[in-house]
GROMACS .gro file of C-alpha atoms in nm:
model
  364
    1MET     CA    1   7.455   6.316  -4.074
    2SER     CA    2   7.180   6.630  -4.081
    3HIS     CA    3   7.019   6.766  -3.755
    4THR     CA    4   6.744   6.926  -3.940
    5LYS     CA    5   6.385   6.837  -3.804
    6SER     CA    6   6.182   6.622  -4.035
    7ASN     CA    7   5.866   6.380  -3.952
    8ILE     CA    8   5.930   6.027  -4.063
    9THR     CA    9   5.679   5.793  -4.078
   10VAL     CA   10   5.730   5.382  -4.036
   11GLN     CA   11   5.433   5.129  -3.934
   12GLU     CA   12   5.165   5.412  -3.817
   13VAL     CA   13   5.413   5.570  -3.567
   14ASP     CA   14   5.538   5.941  -3.674
   15TYR     CA   15   5.922   6.029  -3.559
   16ILE     CA   16   6.053   6.380  -3.500
   17PRO     CA   17   6.376   6.479  -3.375
   18PHE     CA   18   6.353   6.672  -3.067
   19ASN     CA   19   6.688   6.850  -2.893
   20TYR     CA   20   6.852   7.180  -2.739
   21PRO     CA   21   6.893   7.407  -3.086
   22SER     CA   22   7.206   7.573  -3.002
   23LEU     CA   23   7.458   7.311  -2.946
   24GLY     CA   24   7.537   7.189  -3.322
   25ILE     CA   25   7.667   6.834  -3.302
   26THR     CA   26   7.659   6.818  -2.935
   27SER     CA   27   7.266   6.876  -2.964
   28ARG     CA   28   7.289   6.506  -3.042
   29ARG     CA   29   7.303   6.479  -2.647
   30THR     CA   30   6.985   6.599  -2.531
   31ILE     CA   31   6.833   6.310  -2.316
   32ILE     CA   32   6.460   6.382  -2.244
   33GLU     CA   33   6.326   6.222  -1.921
   34GLY     CA   34   5.961   6.376  -1.852
   35ILE     CA   35   5.659   6.551  -1.993
   36ARG     CA   36   5.333   6.716  -1.875
   37ALA     CA   37   5.096   6.935  -2.008
   38VAL     CA   38   5.083   7.281  -1.929
   39SER     CA   39   4.756   7.366  -1.725
   40GLY     CA   40   4.537   7.594  -1.881
   41SER     CA   41   4.702   7.551  -2.233
   42GLN     CA   42   4.561   7.346  -2.522
   43HIS     CA   43   4.892   7.258  -2.700
   44GLU     CA   44   5.185   7.379  -2.449
   45VAL     CA   45   5.404   7.083  -2.247
   46TYR     CA   46   5.676   7.081  -1.989
   47ILE     CA   47   5.961   6.863  -2.105
   48SER     CA   48   6.245   6.767  -1.857
   49GLY     CA   49   6.573   6.621  -1.910
   50GLY     CA   50   6.917   6.700  -1.912
   51LEU     CA   51   7.214   6.819  -2.179
   52VAL     CA   52   7.560   6.605  -2.181
   53GLY     CA   53   7.853   6.783  -2.337
   54ILE     CA   54   8.085   7.029  -2.376
   55ASP     CA   55   7.913   7.315  -2.538
   56LEU     CA   56   7.758   7.427  -2.172
   57PRO     CA   57   7.772   7.740  -1.999
   58GLN     CA   58   8.100   7.827  -1.828
   59GLU     CA   59   7.978   7.835  -1.451
   60VAL     CA   60   7.911   7.468  -1.497
   61GLN     CA   61   8.257   7.377  -1.643
   62THR     CA   62   8.430   7.120  -1.399
   63GLU     CA   63   8.725   6.849  -1.502
   64VAL     CA   64   8.449   6.578  -1.460
   65LYS     CA   65   8.335   6.437  -1.759
   66ASN     CA   66   8.012   6.394  -1.893
   67ILE     CA   67   7.826   6.704  -1.725
   68TRP     CA   68   7.500   6.700  -1.666
   69GLN     CA   69   7.309   7.028  -1.705
   70GLY     CA   70   6.940   7.025  -1.619
   71PHE     CA   71   6.655   7.174  -1.855
   72ILE     CA   72   6.334   7.210  -1.836
   73TYR     CA   73   6.121   7.326  -2.175
   74LYS     CA   74   5.786   7.481  -2.202
   75GLY     CA   75   5.611   7.528  -2.525
   76ARG     CA   76   5.480   7.338  -2.844
   77LEU     CA   77   5.620   6.996  -2.917
   78GLU     CA   78   5.656   7.160  -3.294
   79ASP     CA   79   5.868   7.433  -3.124
   80ALA     CA   80   6.189   7.278  -3.011
   81ASP     CA   81   6.412   7.457  -3.241
   82LYS     CA   82   6.326   7.795  -3.062
   83LEU     CA   83   6.609   7.843  -2.797
   84GLU     CA   84   6.367   8.093  -2.579
   85ASN     CA   85   6.172   7.794  -2.531
   86TRP     CA   86   6.429   7.612  -2.320
   87HIS     CA   87   6.528   7.706  -1.943
   88LEU     CA   88   6.876   7.564  -1.795
   89LEU     CA   89   6.858   7.506  -1.449
   90GLN     CA   90   7.135   7.385  -1.178
   91TYR     CA   91   7.016   7.247  -0.838
   92LYS     CA   92   7.118   7.533  -0.618
   93LEU     CA   93   7.245   7.492  -0.239
   94GLU     CA   94   7.209   7.626   0.041
   95ASP     CA   95   7.416   7.993   0.111
   96ASP     CA   96   7.624   7.814   0.352
   97ASP     CA   97   7.699   7.543   0.176
   98ASP     CA   98   8.049   7.559  -0.060
   99ASP     CA   99   7.998   7.253  -0.239
  100ILE     CA  100   8.005   7.268  -0.621
  101VAL     CA  101   7.676   7.105  -0.822
  102PHE     CA  102   7.808   6.985  -1.154
  103ASN     CA  103   7.517   6.726  -1.249
  104THR     CA  104   7.166   6.805  -1.246
  105SER     CA  105   6.907   6.564  -1.396
  106CYS     CA  106   6.535   6.707  -1.407
  107TYR     CA  107   6.276   6.452  -1.450
  108GLY     CA  108   5.875   6.452  -1.398
  109PRO     CA  109   5.757   6.800  -1.459
  110ASN     CA  110   5.428   6.875  -1.313
  111ASN     CA  111   5.207   7.204  -1.278
  112GLY     CA  112   5.260   7.365  -0.936
  113GLU     CA  113   5.025   7.636  -0.788
  114ASN     CA  114   4.993   7.972  -0.936
  115GLY     CA  115   5.145   7.906  -1.269
  116THR     CA  116   5.463   7.758  -1.091
  117VAL     CA  117   5.588   7.413  -1.212
  118GLU     CA  118   5.739   7.123  -1.006
  119ILE     CA  119   6.023   6.924  -1.096
  120VAL     CA  120   6.177   6.624  -0.935
  121GLY     CA  121   6.548   6.459  -1.040
  122ALA     CA  122   6.929   6.396  -0.907
  123TYR     CA  123   7.197   6.606  -0.881
  124ILE     CA  124   7.547   6.554  -0.797
  125LYS     CA  125   7.802   6.780  -0.589
  126SER     CA  126   8.149   6.778  -0.547
  127SER     CA  127   8.227   6.649  -0.203
  128SER     CA  128   8.058   6.319  -0.343
  129PRO     CA  129   8.098   6.293  -0.672
  130LYS     CA  130   8.017   5.933  -0.727
  131ASN     CA  131   7.673   5.959  -0.557
  132ASN     CA  132   7.362   6.086  -0.674
  133LEU     CA  133   7.108   6.303  -0.439
  134GLY     CA  134   6.750   6.307  -0.500
  135PHE     CA  135   6.598   6.633  -0.559
  136TYR     CA  136   6.206   6.819  -0.557
  137TYR     CA  137   6.180   7.170  -0.709
  138ASN     CA  138   5.901   7.400  -0.688
  139GLY     CA  139   5.856   7.751  -0.840
  140PRO     CA  140   5.915   7.976  -1.134
  141ILE     CA  141   6.058   7.814  -1.435
  142ASP     CA  142   6.376   8.009  -1.460
  143GLY     CA  143   6.466   7.801  -1.127
  144SER     CA  144   6.442   8.060  -0.877
  145GLY     CA  145   6.226   7.863  -0.652
  146THR     CA  146   6.251   7.622  -0.360
  147TRP     CA  147   6.541   7.323  -0.399
  148ARG     CA  148   6.487   7.040  -0.162
  149THR     CA  149   6.714   6.752  -0.124
  150VAL     CA  150   6.500   6.416  -0.075
  151THR     CA  151   6.656   6.174   0.158
  152PRO     CA  152   6.445   5.829   0.194
  153ASN     CA  153   6.538   5.536   0.453
  154ASN     CA  154   6.623   5.772   0.699
  155GLY     CA  155   6.970   5.893   0.513
  156ASN     CA  156   7.067   5.535   0.458
  157ASN     CA  157   7.085   5.541   0.075
  158LYS     CA  158   7.332   5.605  -0.205
  159ASN     CA  159   7.233   5.715  -0.564
  160VAL     CA  160   6.891   5.873  -0.500
  161PHE     CA  161   6.678   5.903  -0.823
  162MET     CA  162   6.345   6.171  -0.809
  163HIS     CA  163   6.156   6.002  -1.120
  164SER     CA  164   5.814   6.158  -1.148
  165VAL     CA  165   5.546   6.394  -0.947
  166MET     CA  166   5.173   6.464  -0.937
  167GLY     CA  167   4.924   6.572  -0.713
  168ARG     CA  168   5.119   6.595  -0.370
  169LEU     CA  169   5.304   6.235  -0.435
  170ALA     CA  170   5.616   6.204  -0.604
  171VAL     CA  171   5.777   5.862  -0.667
  172GLY     CA  172   6.166   5.753  -0.673
  173ASN     CA  173   6.424   5.478  -0.595
  174TYR     CA  174   6.736   5.440  -0.406
  175GLN     CA  175   7.018   5.166  -0.335
  176SER     CA  176   7.068   5.029  -0.015
  177ASP     CA  177   7.386   4.808   0.118
  178ALA     CA  178   7.352   4.490  -0.083
  179ALA     CA  179   7.380   4.121   0.106
  180ASP     CA  180   7.600   4.020  -0.203
  181GLU     CA  181   7.707   4.117  -0.529
  182ASN     CA  182   7.430   3.904  -0.644
  183THR     CA  183   7.161   4.080  -0.470
  184ILE     CA  184   6.962   4.343  -0.607
  185ASN     CA  185   7.002   4.659  -0.394
  186VAL     CA  186   6.744   4.911  -0.532
  187ASN     CA  187   6.454   5.007  -0.338
  188ALA     CA  188   6.144   5.204  -0.457
  189PHE     CA  189   5.947   5.504  -0.231
  190ILE     CA  190   5.690   5.768  -0.211
  191TYR     CA  191   5.758   6.125  -0.114
  192ASP     CA  192   5.469   6.357   0.005
  193VAL     CA  193   5.589   6.722  -0.142
  194LYS     CA  194   5.390   6.887   0.127
  195THR     CA  195   5.483   6.683   0.481
  196GLN     CA  196   5.840   6.621   0.318
  197GLU     CA  197   5.778   6.233   0.454
  198CYS     CA  198   5.927   5.941   0.252
  199ILE     CA  199   5.708   5.618   0.273
  200ASP     CA  200   5.864   5.301   0.183
  201PHE     CA  201   5.715   5.136  -0.108
  202ILE     CA  202   5.607   4.774   0.018
  203VAL     CA  203   5.359   4.587  -0.209
  204ASP     CA  204   5.255   4.185  -0.136
  205ASP     CA  205   5.415   3.976  -0.437
  206LEU     CA  206   5.678   4.291  -0.529
  207LYS     CA  207   6.001   4.167  -0.465
  208ALA     CA  208   6.260   4.425  -0.604
  209PRO     CA  209   6.022   4.689  -0.726
  210THR     CA  210   6.121   5.039  -0.883
  211LEU     CA  211   5.914   5.318  -0.929
  212TYR     CA  212   5.939   5.534  -1.228
  213GLY     CA  213   5.550   5.721  -1.338
  214ILE     CA  214   5.286   5.834  -1.084
  215TRP     CA  215   4.940   5.959  -1.242
  216HIS     CA  216   4.712   6.129  -0.968
  217ASN     CA  217   4.351   6.014  -1.055
  218GLY     CA  218   4.192   6.298  -0.828
  219GLY     CA  219   4.138   6.270  -0.452
  220ASN     CA  220   4.330   6.060  -0.262
  221SER     CA  221   4.354   5.800  -0.586
  222TYR     CA  222   4.697   5.753  -0.774
  223THR     CA  223   4.842   5.450  -1.007
  224MET     CA  224   5.169   5.356  -1.009
  225ALA     CA  225   5.412   5.240  -1.266
  226GLY     CA  226   5.708   5.021  -1.281
  227GLY     CA  227   5.886   4.728  -1.272
  228ASN     CA  228   5.962   4.413  -1.039
  229SER     CA  229   6.216   4.157  -1.053
  230ALA     CA  230   6.360   3.908  -0.806
  231ARG     CA  231   6.620   4.004  -0.537
  232LYS     CA  232   6.870   3.801  -0.655
  233ILE     CA  233   7.036   3.842  -1.010
  234GLY     CA  234   6.931   3.587  -1.279
  235ASP     CA  235   6.625   3.420  -1.049
  236THR     CA  236   6.340   3.559  -1.317
  237VAL     CA  237   6.323   3.807  -1.579
  238SER     CA  238   6.135   4.154  -1.414
  239GLN     CA  239   5.805   4.218  -1.534
  240ALA     CA  240   5.638   4.581  -1.591
  241PHE     CA  241   5.363   4.658  -1.311
  242LEU     CA  242   5.059   4.889  -1.257
  243VAL     CA  243   4.947   4.954  -0.906
  244ASP     CA  244   4.705   5.159  -0.742
  245TYR     CA  245   4.733   5.354  -0.434
  246ASP     CA  246   4.507   5.507  -0.180
  247TYR     CA  247   4.714   5.826  -0.001
  248LEU     CA  248   4.467   5.857   0.328
  249THR     CA  249   4.447   5.501   0.411
  250ARG     CA  250   4.851   5.405   0.228
  251LYS     CA  251   4.684   5.136   0.090
  252PHE     CA  252   4.753   4.934  -0.227
  253SER     CA  253   4.502   4.788  -0.499
  254ASN     CA  254   4.454   4.639  -0.817
  255LEU     CA  255   4.851   4.520  -0.848
  256GLN     CA  256   4.887   4.374  -1.218
  257PHE     CA  257   5.183   4.261  -1.374
  258PHE     CA  258   5.261   4.286  -1.756
  259SER     CA  259   5.479   4.092  -1.974
  260TYR     CA  260   5.663   4.163  -2.306
  261HIS     CA  261   5.406   4.139  -2.577
  262ASN     CA  262   5.171   3.942  -2.316
  263GLU     CA  263   5.378   3.653  -2.342
  264SER     CA  264   5.205   3.396  -2.102
  265THR     CA  265   5.596   3.293  -1.986
  266PRO     CA  266   5.795   3.583  -1.936
  267THR     CA  267   6.146   3.559  -2.143
  268VAL     CA  268   6.195   3.942  -2.189
  269ASN     CA  269   6.296   4.194  -1.925
  270VAL     CA  270   6.057   4.489  -1.938
  271HIS     CA  271   5.971   4.793  -1.753
  272PHE     CA  272   5.706   5.069  -1.751
  273GLU     CA  273   5.896   5.419  -1.742
  274GLY     CA  274   5.619   5.636  -1.696
  275ILE     CA  275   5.244   5.641  -1.692
  276THR     CA  276   4.953   5.911  -1.837
  277LEU     CA  277   4.598   5.881  -1.893
  278ASN     CA  278   4.463   5.800  -2.225
  279LYS     CA  279   4.272   6.014  -2.470
  280THR     CA  280   3.941   5.833  -2.373
  281ASN     CA  281   3.982   5.858  -1.988
  282ASP     CA  282   3.929   5.489  -1.962
  283GLY     CA  283   4.270   5.402  -1.878
  284TYR     CA  284   4.658   5.459  -1.934
  285ASN     CA  285   4.942   5.491  -2.159
  286MET     CA  286   5.324   5.391  -2.064
  287PRO     CA  287   5.644   5.393  -2.218
  288SER     CA  288   5.800   5.077  -2.187
  289ASP     CA  289   6.201   4.976  -2.226
  290TRP     CA  290   6.269   4.592  -2.265
  291MET     CA  291   6.578   4.387  -2.277
  292GLN     CA  292   6.642   4.033  -2.418
  293GLY     CA  293   7.021   3.900  -2.409
  294THR     CA  294   7.205   4.164  -2.579
  295GLN     CA  295   6.912   4.319  -2.754
  296GLU     CA  296   6.717   4.623  -2.629
  297GLY     CA  297   6.371   4.822  -2.696
  298ALA     CA  298   6.120   5.069  -2.679
  299SER     CA  299   5.742   5.022  -2.662
  300PHE     CA  300   5.419   5.213  -2.627
  301VAL     CA  301   5.164   5.020  -2.374
  302THR     CA  302   4.789   5.084  -2.361
  303VAL     CA  303   4.614   4.939  -2.066
  304LYS     CA  304   4.227   5.003  -1.994
  305ARG     CA  305   4.061   4.969  -1.679
  306ASN     CA  306   3.799   4.718  -1.635
  307LYS     CA  307   3.443   4.735  -1.512
  308ASN     CA  308   3.536   4.666  -1.172
  309GLY     CA  309   3.853   4.905  -1.164
  310SER     CA  310   4.139   4.625  -1.217
  311PHE     CA  311   4.370   4.674  -1.490
  312GLY     CA  312   4.280   4.500  -1.830
  313PHE     CA  313   4.490   4.365  -2.137
  314ALA     CA  314   4.764   4.542  -2.246
  315GLU     CA  315   4.808   4.659  -2.633
  316TRP     CA  316   5.183   4.704  -2.731
  317LYS     CA  317   5.319   4.921  -2.995
  318ASP     CA  318   5.737   4.883  -3.049
  319ILE     CA  319   5.919   5.204  -3.086
  320ALA     CA  320   6.232   5.221  -3.296
  321TYR     CA  321   6.371   5.515  -3.432
  322PRO     CA  322   6.403   5.498  -3.812
  323GLU     CA  323   6.769   5.628  -3.905
  324GLU     CA  324   7.059   5.479  -4.044
  325ASN     CA  325   7.336   5.329  -3.759
  326VAL     CA  326   7.061   5.359  -3.462
  327LYS     CA  327   7.174   5.100  -3.205
  328ILE     CA  328   6.921   5.156  -2.937
  329THR     CA  329   6.589   5.356  -2.884
  330SER     CA  330   6.438   5.393  -2.547
  331ALA     CA  331   6.089   5.519  -2.427
  332ASN     CA  332   6.137   5.730  -2.108
  333THR     CA  333   5.810   5.912  -2.082
  334VAL     CA  334   5.499   5.966  -2.264
  335TYR     CA  335   5.192   6.214  -2.327
  336LEU     CA  336   4.884   6.099  -2.463
  337ASN     CA  337   4.966   5.894  -2.754
  338LYS     CA  338   5.312   6.063  -2.795
  339VAL     CA  339   5.630   5.879  -2.668
  340LEU     CA  340   5.980   6.049  -2.596
  341GLY     CA  341   6.309   5.941  -2.552
  342ILE     CA  342   6.647   5.913  -2.709
  343TYR     CA  343   6.810   5.699  -2.940
  344VAL     CA  344   7.168   5.573  -2.993
  345SER     CA  345   7.375   5.576  -3.287
  346LYS     CA  346   7.705   5.572  -3.444
  347ASN     CA  347   7.849   5.848  -3.657
  348SER     CA  348   8.007   5.674  -3.984
  349GLU     CA  349   8.225   5.952  -4.050
  350GLN     CA  350   8.317   6.033  -3.726
  351LYS     CA  351   8.298   5.665  -3.542
  352GLU     CA  352   8.137   5.879  -3.287
  353THR     CA  353   7.854   5.751  -3.011
  354LEU     CA  354   7.568   5.988  -3.066
  355ILE     CA  355   7.323   6.052  -2.834
  356SER     CA  356   6.972   6.236  -2.979
  357SER     CA  357   6.633   6.283  -2.855
  358TYR     CA  358   6.327   6.238  -3.034
  359CYS     CA  359   5.913   6.243  -3.017
  360ALA     CA  360   5.718   5.947  -3.170
  361THR     CA  361   5.348   6.015  -3.224
  362ILE     CA  362   5.164   5.663  -3.222
  363ILE     CA  363   4.897   5.757  -3.537
  364ASP     CA  364   4.553   5.630  -3.424
   0.00000   0.00000   0.00000
């Protein structure tokens, strides 16, 4: 199977692969998680994610399978084949911590002050190999800045994932003890990167929400994106949502649910995976993953603001990487009219499951 860069256009969507260039066949295991435009640049972006495979730097080799090496990419979307644009990162513990970090997953990059970069995500260390710890990073792109563990719910948590950061706020999710095996135990929270405070995400009409995206509208105004389901597994299908947040008053407004392709009676589980301002600055674009039974897929979603500030009608465009033997396509992040994510395929010769990343441009 070829791994060269080529454009494929299907149903007004232009697809190109986007993978770490030096891993050969294991470049099919590049996993993109976040994107943000580089401040002051017309064409460059930050892209964050993880590399999974055995061809990683020796210092991160362990006996643990599926090692994740975090990365931050800085450059044009057309220049993924330039190795100098890719910067490998690993969470840095305090000097007196003897643990070994063997998994780092980078999400939601953002522009920091004075040319620095902010990154959020999760990492695993040797003393708790089955538990993900959330993190926030701020500093140079080479990872030499400040790494900070994020601990919501006063430390009563497990598997903390930070997903997105912008302005002075980041959003993420964590697991707590469930009442029983049929109860969803995921909780969302907001993190203030200045004060290091974790704020519970509690909104009327949201039963079991998760947060994956945040957009800073300016001033105290933020818009957040995610998904909501019932606490009891199987009670209802999940729906995507948008909601506004005022940082000073800590009040939420304009909560709006969205069903897959605007179904009047939702039958498909759907979730927004991120958020960005649209090209005309009058609404937002979101990447969305959906699932119905054994079927899984991805979509690009556009929602404009109404004149009264509420969210309007959603326009849906399904995304499916057009390559032979592709089983699943996910939409993990969005920048203007571009969706980035992964697709999973089967290698017909080696009968191996392959993971690769892509960039899809929605043609206007």
